[in-house]
mmCIF file of C-alpha atoms in Angstrom:
data_model
loop_
_atom_site.group_PDB
_atom_site.id
_atom_site.type_symbol
_atom_site.label_atom_id
_atom_site.label_comp_id
_atom_site.label_asym_id
_atom_site.label_seq_id
_atom_site.Cartn_x
_atom_site.Cartn_y
_atom_site.Cartn_z
ATOM 1 C CA UNK A 5 118.239 76.991 63.767
ATOM 2 C CA UNK A 6 119.010 73.356 64.511
ATOM 3 C CA UNK A 7 116.280 70.798 64.041
ATOM 4 C CA UNK A 8 115.241 68.631 66.977
ATOM 5 C CA UNK A 9 115.846 65.465 64.924
ATOM 6 C CA UNK A 10 119.018 63.731 66.091
ATOM 7 C CA UNK A 11 120.059 66.430 68.560
ATOM 8 C CA UNK A 12 120.235 64.014 71.495
ATOM 9 C CA UNK A 13 123.023 62.015 69.864
ATOM 10 C CA UNK A 14 124.572 64.759 67.717
ATOM 11 C CA UNK A 15 127.786 64.840 69.767
ATOM 12 C CA UNK A 16 128.295 61.116 69.142
ATOM 13 C CA UNK A 17 127.908 61.662 65.409
ATOM 14 C CA UNK A 18 130.344 64.580 65.536
ATOM 15 C CA UNK A 19 132.866 62.183 67.094
ATOM 16 C CA UNK A 20 132.161 59.618 64.375
ATOM 17 C CA UNK A 21 132.816 62.212 61.664
ATOM 18 C CA UNK A 22 136.061 63.270 63.340
ATOM 19 C CA UNK A 23 137.193 59.652 63.597
ATOM 20 C CA UNK A 24 136.294 58.898 59.984
ATOM 21 C CA UNK A 25 137.675 61.979 58.245
ATOM 22 C CA UNK A 26 140.404 63.492 60.427
ATOM 23 C CA UNK A 27 143.903 62.650 61.587
ATOM 24 C CA UNK A 28 147.027 64.668 62.369
ATOM 25 C CA UNK A 29 147.344 65.689 58.697
ATOM 26 C CA UNK A 30 143.653 66.148 57.843
ATOM 27 C CA UNK A 31 141.628 68.549 60.061
ATOM 28 C CA UNK A 32 137.985 69.496 59.495
ATOM 29 C CA UNK A 33 136.452 72.901 60.185
ATOM 30 C CA UNK A 34 133.203 73.199 62.138
ATOM 31 C CA UNK A 35 131.578 74.280 58.884
ATOM 32 C CA UNK A 36 132.705 71.094 57.097
ATOM 33 C CA UNK A 37 131.567 68.967 60.023
ATOM 34 C CA UNK A 38 128.174 70.668 59.828
ATOM 35 C CA UNK A 39 127.960 69.847 56.110
ATOM 36 C CA UNK A 40 128.752 66.171 56.739
ATOM 37 C CA UNK A 41 126.201 65.958 59.571
ATOM 38 C CA UNK A 42 123.524 67.153 57.191
ATOM 39 C CA UNK A 43 124.646 65.052 54.215
ATOM 40 C CA UNK A 44 125.302 61.767 56.043
ATOM 41 C CA UNK A 45 122.802 61.873 58.915
ATOM 42 C CA UNK A 46 120.232 64.478 57.915
ATOM 43 C CA UNK A 47 120.993 66.578 61.001
ATOM 44 C CA UNK A 48 121.121 70.370 60.754
ATOM 45 C CA UNK A 49 123.528 71.929 63.286
ATOM 46 C CA UNK A 50 125.034 75.359 63.735
ATOM 47 C CA UNK A 51 128.792 75.741 63.922
ATOM 48 C CA UNK A 52 128.809 77.052 67.503
ATOM 49 C CA UNK A 53 126.899 73.957 68.714
ATOM 50 C CA UNK A 54 129.416 71.705 66.981
ATOM 51 C CA UNK A 55 132.278 73.580 68.682
ATOM 52 C CA UNK A 56 130.477 73.099 71.995
ATOM 53 C CA UNK A 57 130.142 69.351 71.363
ATOM 54 C CA UNK A 58 133.830 69.091 70.549
ATOM 55 C CA UNK A 59 134.793 70.968 73.715
ATOM 56 C CA UNK A 60 132.776 68.443 75.728
ATOM 57 C CA UNK A 61 134.556 65.586 73.909
ATOM 58 C CA UNK A 62 137.908 67.240 74.594
ATOM 59 C CA UNK A 63 137.018 67.636 78.287
ATOM 60 C CA UNK A 64 136.551 63.880 78.556
ATOM 61 C CA UNK A 65 140.200 63.447 77.655
ATOM 62 C CA UNK A 66 142.609 64.084 80.501
ATOM 63 C CA UNK A 67 145.298 66.725 80.267
ATOM 64 C CA UNK A 68 147.622 64.032 81.637
ATOM 65 C CA UNK A 69 147.204 62.170 78.337
ATOM 66 C CA UNK A 70 146.384 58.925 80.144
ATOM 67 C CA UNK A 71 143.529 59.249 82.623
ATOM 68 C CA UNK A 72 140.014 60.583 82.393
ATOM 69 C CA UNK A 73 138.468 63.286 84.444
ATOM 70 C CA UNK A 74 134.949 61.847 84.398
ATOM 71 C CA UNK A 75 134.301 58.905 86.715
ATOM 72 C CA UNK A 76 137.670 57.339 85.973
ATOM 73 C CA UNK A 77 136.637 56.385 82.418
ATOM 74 C CA UNK A 78 139.509 56.481 79.984
ATOM 75 C CA UNK A 79 138.719 57.889 76.531
ATOM 76 C CA UNK A 80 141.315 56.525 74.078
ATOM 77 C CA UNK A 81 141.086 59.523 71.712
ATOM 78 C CA UNK A 82 142.528 63.008 71.644
ATOM 79 C CA UNK A 83 140.940 65.839 69.676
ATOM 80 C CA UNK A 84 142.889 69.037 68.982
ATOM 81 C CA UNK A 85 142.317 72.234 67.091
ATOM 82 C CA UNK A 86 144.695 72.910 64.212
ATOM 83 C CA UNK A 87 145.309 76.641 64.040
ATOM 84 C CA UNK A 88 147.589 76.454 60.993
ATOM 85 C CA UNK A 89 146.603 77.163 57.408
ATOM 86 C CA UNK A 90 144.162 74.245 57.224
ATOM 87 C CA UNK A 91 142.362 75.285 60.429
ATOM 88 C CA UNK A 92 140.024 72.754 61.954
ATOM 89 C CA UNK A 93 139.587 69.956 64.450
ATOM 90 C CA UNK A 94 141.437 66.661 64.189
ATOM 91 C CA UNK A 95 141.870 63.390 66.065
ATOM 92 C CA UNK A 96 145.533 63.123 67.004
ATOM 93 C CA UNK A 97 145.414 60.041 69.215
ATOM 94 C CA UNK A 98 143.550 56.759 68.816
ATOM 95 C CA UNK A 99 143.569 53.338 70.549
ATOM 96 C CA UNK A 100 146.082 52.112 67.952
ATOM 97 C CA UNK A 101 149.035 54.008 66.529
ATOM 98 C CA UNK A 102 149.241 54.248 62.757
ATOM 99 C CA UNK A 103 152.509 52.277 62.850
ATOM 100 C CA UNK A 104 150.679 49.516 64.782
ATOM 101 C CA UNK A 105 148.100 49.323 62.010
ATOM 102 C CA UNK A 106 150.862 49.208 59.401
ATOM 103 C CA UNK A 107 152.343 46.201 61.175
ATOM 104 C CA UNK A 108 148.957 44.448 61.373
ATOM 105 C CA UNK A 109 148.282 45.033 57.674
ATOM 106 C CA UNK A 110 151.682 43.665 56.680
ATOM 107 C CA UNK A 111 151.205 40.596 58.879
ATOM 108 C CA UNK A 112 147.774 39.919 57.371
ATOM 109 C CA UNK A 113 149.127 40.413 53.850
ATOM 110 C CA UNK A 114 152.012 38.021 54.366
ATOM 111 C CA UNK A 115 150.154 35.267 56.231
ATOM 112 C CA UNK A 116 149.446 32.451 53.785
ATOM 113 C CA UNK A 117 146.929 30.869 56.150
ATOM 114 C CA UNK A 118 144.651 33.934 55.864
ATOM 115 C CA UNK A 119 142.463 33.651 52.770
ATOM 116 C CA UNK A 120 141.577 36.614 50.572
ATOM 117 C CA UNK A 121 138.068 36.599 52.014
ATOM 118 C CA UNK A 122 139.348 36.635 55.596
ATOM 119 C CA UNK A 123 141.895 39.295 54.643
ATOM 120 C CA UNK A 124 139.134 41.638 53.447
ATOM 121 C CA UNK A 125 137.128 41.014 56.625
ATOM 122 C CA UNK A 126 140.114 41.819 58.838
ATOM 123 C CA UNK A 127 140.898 44.954 56.842
ATOM 124 C CA UNK A 128 137.317 46.145 57.407
ATOM 125 C CA UNK A 129 137.979 45.801 61.144
ATOM 126 C CA UNK A 130 141.243 47.739 60.896
ATOM 127 C CA UNK A 131 139.401 50.471 58.997
ATOM 128 C CA UNK A 132 137.534 51.345 62.202
ATOM 129 C CA UNK A 133 140.800 52.313 63.927
ATOM 130 C CA UNK A 134 141.977 54.974 61.493
ATOM 131 C CA UNK A 135 140.768 57.798 59.291
ATOM 132 C CA UNK A 136 139.624 57.349 55.720
ATOM 133 C CA UNK A 137 142.828 58.881 54.359
ATOM 134 C CA UNK A 138 145.025 56.735 56.607
ATOM 135 C CA UNK A 139 143.199 53.613 55.445
ATOM 136 C CA UNK A 140 143.891 54.528 51.810
ATOM 137 C CA UNK A 141 147.581 54.803 52.661
ATOM 138 C CA UNK A 142 147.581 51.462 54.474
ATOM 139 C CA UNK A 143 146.177 49.734 51.402
ATOM 140 C CA UNK A 144 148.733 51.347 49.096
ATOM 141 C CA UNK A 145 151.885 50.872 51.160
ATOM 142 C CA UNK A 146 152.331 47.103 50.985
ATOM 143 C CA UNK A 147 152.627 44.972 47.866
ATOM 144 C CA UNK A 148 152.799 41.231 48.391
ATOM 145 C CA UNK A 149 155.264 39.534 46.047
ATOM 146 C CA UNK A 150 154.564 36.006 44.829
ATOM 147 C CA UNK A 151 152.755 34.728 47.912
ATOM 148 C CA UNK A 152 149.926 32.279 47.291
ATOM 149 C CA UNK A 153 147.033 32.670 49.738
ATOM 150 C CA UNK A 154 144.959 29.757 50.952
ATOM 151 C CA UNK A 155 141.403 29.231 49.705
ATOM 152 C CA UNK A 156 140.368 27.838 53.090
ATOM 153 C CA UNK A 157 138.184 30.381 54.924
ATOM 154 C CA UNK A 158 137.743 28.179 58.009
ATOM 155 C CA UNK A 159 141.294 28.039 59.364
ATOM 156 C CA UNK A 160 140.641 30.186 62.431
ATOM 157 C CA UNK A 161 137.533 28.141 63.235
ATOM 158 C CA UNK A 162 139.540 24.931 62.897
ATOM 159 C CA UNK A 163 142.254 26.315 65.188
ATOM 160 C CA UNK A 164 139.609 27.016 67.833
ATOM 161 C CA UNK A 165 138.270 23.473 67.472
ATOM 162 C CA UNK A 166 141.775 21.990 67.752
ATOM 163 C CA UNK A 167 142.593 24.097 70.822
ATOM 164 C CA UNK A 168 139.338 22.978 72.440
ATOM 165 C CA UNK A 169 140.238 19.330 71.769
ATOM 166 C CA UNK A 170 143.732 19.798 73.266
ATOM 167 C CA UNK A 171 142.235 21.455 76.343
ATOM 168 C CA UNK A 172 139.694 18.636 76.813
ATOM 169 C CA UNK A 173 142.256 15.888 76.012
ATOM 170 C CA UNK A 174 140.245 14.683 73.005
ATOM 171 C CA UNK A 175 141.138 13.457 69.526
ATOM 172 C CA UNK A 176 140.030 15.246 66.389
ATOM 173 C CA UNK A 177 138.730 13.986 63.051
ATOM 174 C CA UNK A 178 139.217 15.716 59.726
ATOM 175 C CA UNK A 179 139.498 15.208 56.005
ATOM 176 C CA UNK A 180 142.927 15.967 54.567
ATOM 177 C CA UNK A 181 142.918 17.692 51.192
ATOM 178 C CA UNK A 182 145.262 17.790 48.192
ATOM 179 C CA UNK A 183 145.491 19.347 44.737
ATOM 180 C CA UNK A 184 145.334 17.299 41.556
ATOM 181 C CA UNK A 185 146.490 18.079 38.027
ATOM 182 C CA UNK A 186 142.891 17.820 36.897
ATOM 183 C CA UNK A 187 141.740 20.489 39.374
ATOM 184 C CA UNK A 188 144.364 22.967 40.555
ATOM 185 C CA UNK A 189 141.846 25.476 41.903
ATOM 186 C CA UNK A 190 140.037 23.340 44.484
ATOM 187 C CA UNK A 191 141.455 20.605 46.681
ATOM 188 C CA UNK A 192 140.081 17.071 46.819
ATOM 189 C CA UNK A 193 140.115 14.713 49.848
ATOM 190 C CA UNK A 194 142.895 12.190 50.362
ATOM 191 C CA UNK A 195 142.089 8.556 51.203
ATOM 192 C CA UNK A 196 138.980 8.772 49.017
ATOM 193 C CA UNK A 197 137.328 11.086 51.532
ATOM 194 C CA UNK A 198 137.952 8.964 54.640
ATOM 195 C CA UNK A 199 138.438 10.844 57.910
ATOM 196 C CA UNK A 200 141.816 11.081 59.629
ATOM 197 C CA UNK A 201 141.694 10.523 63.388
ATOM 198 C CA UNK A 202 144.637 11.941 65.367
ATOM 199 C CA UNK A 203 145.555 13.146 68.852
ATOM 200 C CA UNK A 204 146.433 16.872 68.674
ATOM 201 C CA UNK A 205 149.202 18.280 70.874
ATOM 202 C CA UNK A 206 150.599 21.514 69.472
ATOM 203 C CA UNK A 207 149.865 24.171 66.841
ATOM 204 C CA UNK A 208 152.958 25.560 65.106
ATOM 205 C CA UNK A 209 153.443 28.351 62.607
ATOM 206 C CA UNK A 210 156.178 28.285 59.965
ATOM 207 C CA UNK A 211 156.673 30.538 56.926
ATOM 208 C CA UNK A 212 153.112 31.871 57.053
ATOM 209 C CA UNK A 213 151.389 28.501 57.512
ATOM 210 C CA UNK A 214 149.759 26.872 60.547
ATOM 211 C CA UNK A 215 150.654 23.255 61.292
ATOM 212 C CA UNK A 216 149.195 20.765 63.742
ATOM 213 C CA UNK A 217 151.582 18.500 65.618
ATOM 214 C CA UNK A 218 149.661 15.286 66.367
ATOM 215 C CA UNK A 219 150.023 11.585 67.137
ATOM 216 C CA UNK A 220 148.580 9.441 64.344
ATOM 217 C CA UNK A 221 148.697 6.102 66.155
ATOM 218 C CA UNK A 222 152.291 5.382 65.151
ATOM 219 C CA UNK A 223 154.295 8.553 65.538
ATOM 220 C CA UNK A 224 154.168 12.314 66.054
ATOM 221 C CA UNK A 225 153.729 14.024 62.716
ATOM 222 C CA UNK A 226 152.599 17.369 61.311
ATOM 223 C CA UNK A 227 149.560 18.410 59.247
ATOM 224 C CA UNK A 228 148.953 21.679 57.398
ATOM 225 C CA UNK A 229 145.808 23.178 58.925
ATOM 226 C CA UNK A 230 144.837 24.999 55.723
ATOM 227 C CA UNK A 231 144.651 21.552 54.061
ATOM 228 C CA UNK A 232 142.178 20.269 56.633
ATOM 229 C CA UNK A 233 138.425 20.156 56.122
ATOM 230 C CA UNK A 234 135.490 19.231 58.369
ATOM 231 C CA UNK A 235 137.554 19.382 61.565
ATOM 232 C CA UNK A 236 135.534 17.802 64.386
ATOM 233 C CA UNK A 237 136.380 17.286 68.034
ATOM 234 C CA UNK A 238 136.030 13.574 68.813
ATOM 235 C CA UNK A 239 134.634 11.907 71.944
ATOM 236 C CA UNK A 240 137.738 9.678 72.072
ATOM 237 C CA UNK A 241 140.538 10.525 74.481
ATOM 238 C CA UNK A 242 143.956 11.480 73.118
ATOM 239 C CA UNK A 243 146.784 8.979 72.792
ATOM 240 C CA UNK A 244 150.544 9.346 72.352
ATOM 241 C CA UNK A 245 151.316 11.667 75.258
ATOM 242 C CA UNK A 246 154.479 9.673 75.978
ATOM 243 C CA UNK A 247 155.720 10.236 72.411
ATOM 244 C CA UNK A 248 155.011 13.967 72.532
ATOM 245 C CA UNK A 249 156.655 14.294 75.956
ATOM 246 C CA UNK A 250 159.959 12.954 74.596
ATOM 247 C CA UNK A 251 160.155 15.554 71.819
ATOM 248 C CA UNK A 252 162.720 18.338 72.013
ATOM 249 C CA UNK A 253 160.580 20.970 70.307
ATOM 250 C CA UNK A 254 163.484 23.091 69.083
ATOM 251 C CA UNK A 255 165.288 20.139 67.483
ATOM 252 C CA UNK A 256 162.078 18.656 66.126
ATOM 253 C CA UNK A 257 160.882 21.825 64.404
ATOM 254 C CA UNK A 258 164.337 22.508 62.983
ATOM 255 C CA UNK A 259 164.383 18.993 61.565
ATOM 256 C CA UNK A 260 160.905 18.887 60.038
ATOM 257 C CA UNK A 261 160.831 22.464 58.756
ATOM 258 C CA UNK A 262 164.438 23.165 57.802
ATOM 259 C CA UNK A 263 165.775 20.054 56.090
ATOM 260 C CA UNK A 264 162.656 17.920 55.564
ATOM 261 C CA UNK A 265 163.780 14.823 57.433
ATOM 262 C CA UNK A 266 166.528 12.246 57.045
ATOM 263 C CA UNK A 267 169.268 10.630 59.098
ATOM 264 C CA UNK A 268 170.932 13.075 61.465
ATOM 265 C CA UNK A 269 174.685 13.478 61.016
ATOM 266 C CA UNK A 270 177.341 15.964 61.970
ATOM 267 C CA UNK A 271 178.428 17.588 58.728
ATOM 268 C CA UNK A 272 181.278 19.953 57.872
ATOM 269 C CA UNK A 273 180.551 22.430 55.081
ATOM 270 C CA UNK A 274 182.708 25.188 53.613
ATOM 271 C CA UNK A 275 181.057 28.388 52.352
ATOM 272 C CA UNK A 276 182.286 31.612 50.788
ATOM 273 C CA UNK A 277 182.221 34.498 53.249
ATOM 274 C CA UNK A 278 179.399 36.334 51.469
ATOM 275 C CA UNK A 279 176.998 33.517 52.453
ATOM 276 C CA UNK A 280 177.447 33.970 56.200
ATOM 277 C CA UNK A 281 174.113 35.774 56.716
ATOM 278 C CA UNK A 282 172.237 33.071 54.802
ATOM 279 C CA UNK A 283 173.919 30.264 56.731
ATOM 280 C CA UNK A 284 173.192 31.907 60.080
ATOM 281 C CA UNK A 285 169.556 32.361 59.025
ATOM 282 C CA UNK A 286 169.420 28.628 58.368
ATOM 283 C CA UNK A 287 171.349 27.201 61.322
ATOM 284 C CA UNK A 288 171.389 30.045 63.840
ATOM 285 C CA UNK A 289 174.314 31.916 65.352
ATOM 286 C CA UNK A 290 174.812 29.301 68.067
ATOM 287 C CA UNK A 291 173.311 26.259 66.337
ATOM 288 C CA UNK A 292 176.572 25.438 64.572
ATOM 289 C CA UNK A 293 180.322 25.789 65.103
ATOM 290 C CA UNK A 294 181.759 28.505 62.823
ATOM 291 C CA UNK A 295 185.474 28.748 62.018
ATOM 292 C CA UNK A 296 187.439 30.756 59.424
ATOM 293 C CA UNK A 297 188.999 28.581 56.693
ATOM 294 C CA UNK A 298 190.947 31.105 54.643
ATOM 295 C CA UNK A 299 190.494 34.733 53.599
ATOM 296 C CA UNK A 300 187.542 33.903 51.340
ATOM 297 C CA UNK A 301 185.872 30.973 53.141
ATOM 298 C CA UNK A 302 184.537 29.781 56.477
ATOM 299 C CA UNK A 303 183.550 26.325 57.703
ATOM 300 C CA UNK A 304 180.679 25.149 59.868
ATOM 301 C CA UNK A 305 180.235 21.934 61.817
ATOM 302 C CA UNK A 306 176.529 21.263 62.323
ATOM 303 C CA UNK A 307 174.039 18.449 62.886
ATOM 304 C CA UNK A 308 171.686 18.174 59.919
ATOM 305 C CA UNK A 309 169.056 15.752 58.687
ATOM 306 C CA UNK A 310 170.846 14.466 55.581
ATOM 307 C CA UNK A 311 168.325 14.178 52.763
ATOM 308 C CA UNK A 312 167.751 15.075 49.129
ATOM 309 C CA UNK A 313 166.294 18.402 50.243
ATOM 310 C CA UNK A 314 169.503 19.167 52.137
ATOM 311 C CA UNK A 315 171.535 18.334 49.033
ATOM 312 C CA UNK A 316 169.239 20.540 46.932
ATOM 313 C CA UNK A 317 169.831 23.426 49.329
ATOM 314 C CA UNK A 318 173.613 22.984 48.950
ATOM 315 C CA UNK A 319 173.249 22.857 45.144
ATOM 316 C CA UNK A 320 171.619 26.268 45.187
ATOM 317 C CA UNK A 321 174.968 27.834 46.077
ATOM 318 C CA UNK A 322 176.780 26.148 43.166
ATOM 319 C CA UNK A 323 180.570 26.497 43.692
ATOM 320 C CA UNK A 324 180.166 28.631 46.817
ATOM 321 C CA UNK A 325 179.389 25.657 49.110
ATOM 322 C CA UNK A 326 181.277 22.364 49.538
ATOM 323 C CA UNK A 327 180.472 19.414 51.814
ATOM 324 C CA UNK A 328 183.782 18.305 53.369
ATOM 325 C CA UNK A 329 182.825 15.648 55.912
ATOM 326 C CA UNK A 330 181.868 12.957 56.770
ATOM 327 C CA UNK A 331 183.111 10.894 53.781
ATOM 328 C CA UNK A 332 179.860 8.906 53.419
ATOM 329 C CA UNK A 333 177.838 12.127 53.062
ATOM 330 C CA UNK A 334 180.303 13.439 50.471
ATOM 331 C CA UNK A 335 179.961 10.199 48.472
ATOM 332 C CA UNK A 336 176.176 10.264 48.765
ATOM 333 C CA UNK A 337 176.143 13.855 47.520
ATOM 334 C CA UNK A 338 178.286 12.841 44.518
ATOM 335 C CA UNK A 339 175.728 10.128 43.718
ATOM 336 C CA UNK A 340 172.939 12.692 44.043
ATOM 337 C CA UNK A 341 174.698 14.972 41.530
ATOM 338 C CA UNK A 342 175.507 12.076 39.186
ATOM 339 C CA UNK A 343 171.858 10.994 39.091
ATOM 340 C CA UNK A 344 170.813 14.509 38.110
ATOM 341 C CA UNK A 345 173.576 14.732 35.480
ATOM 342 C CA UNK A 346 172.579 11.371 34.017
ATOM 343 C CA UNK A 347 168.993 12.505 33.708
ATOM 344 C CA UNK A 348 169.986 15.505 31.590
ATOM 345 C CA UNK A 349 172.618 13.684 29.535
ATOM 346 C CA UNK A 350 169.827 11.429 28.222
ATOM 347 C CA UNK A 351 167.732 14.400 27.086
#
């Protein structure tokens, strides 16, 4: 005989048990549900009453798989009876598909701007959208290779503060942090702890990091948000709107994130054919002019910011990449290589 204790909300707890322990591969019998009700909530319930509760929960879900029969309320779950060998009830539809959760987990894993602490908090949220067994699988499916996570737990708060300042046309103040050889675990403030004051205009994301595009009183520049501390919305109005307005965002981001700045020049480079995918990843399918050179090589004509970082990128391909034009870039690259060679000849 069922006890009166907890009977008024027993059906809700039955749903909670189904959500926690069942999915399309893991059904639970009414007997097992009864055991968990008693063990986890101290509620004694007979199997037939549990079956009745589940039928009521099933009735709330429309046969059309989209709408609800009761007062137009949509219930984003579907509960079915598994009549196979395992025999039992299981949740076969939830607000989020399992593949959606897989994508979210992989995005959280790979995002450098999400700290380990924030990652654990977000995973606890995701846990509420799947069964216990599915959550175990989510945690075991992805392994992050060589990706350093930030130690800054306030990034999302800082992004909200920056967005509020942009909306209200206000400057922001913050301390900008850096690592030192003496302390590689915690960052220390630049400028001896003095505040930066800038006019924020745009938040960008590149290779797992958030950046702020802002006017610093002289030019538009970028700041890594995970290196900011004590971000405060200022009472001062923003400046530099005319500088930001003149920016071609596509060209600007390609310049500052791809080749790390330098004088822009049209460069001709020859690559071996096996590097085509890598080159397209760097310059885009339409961002450069591609032409065959011979059976083993192709050439591109592209505008790049010529800099030491650009030369370093070319060096990574060894004999598979050759700068052909213009002559002054070729000569500058030779000097770059000679400087490196001289450094090692003296060792």
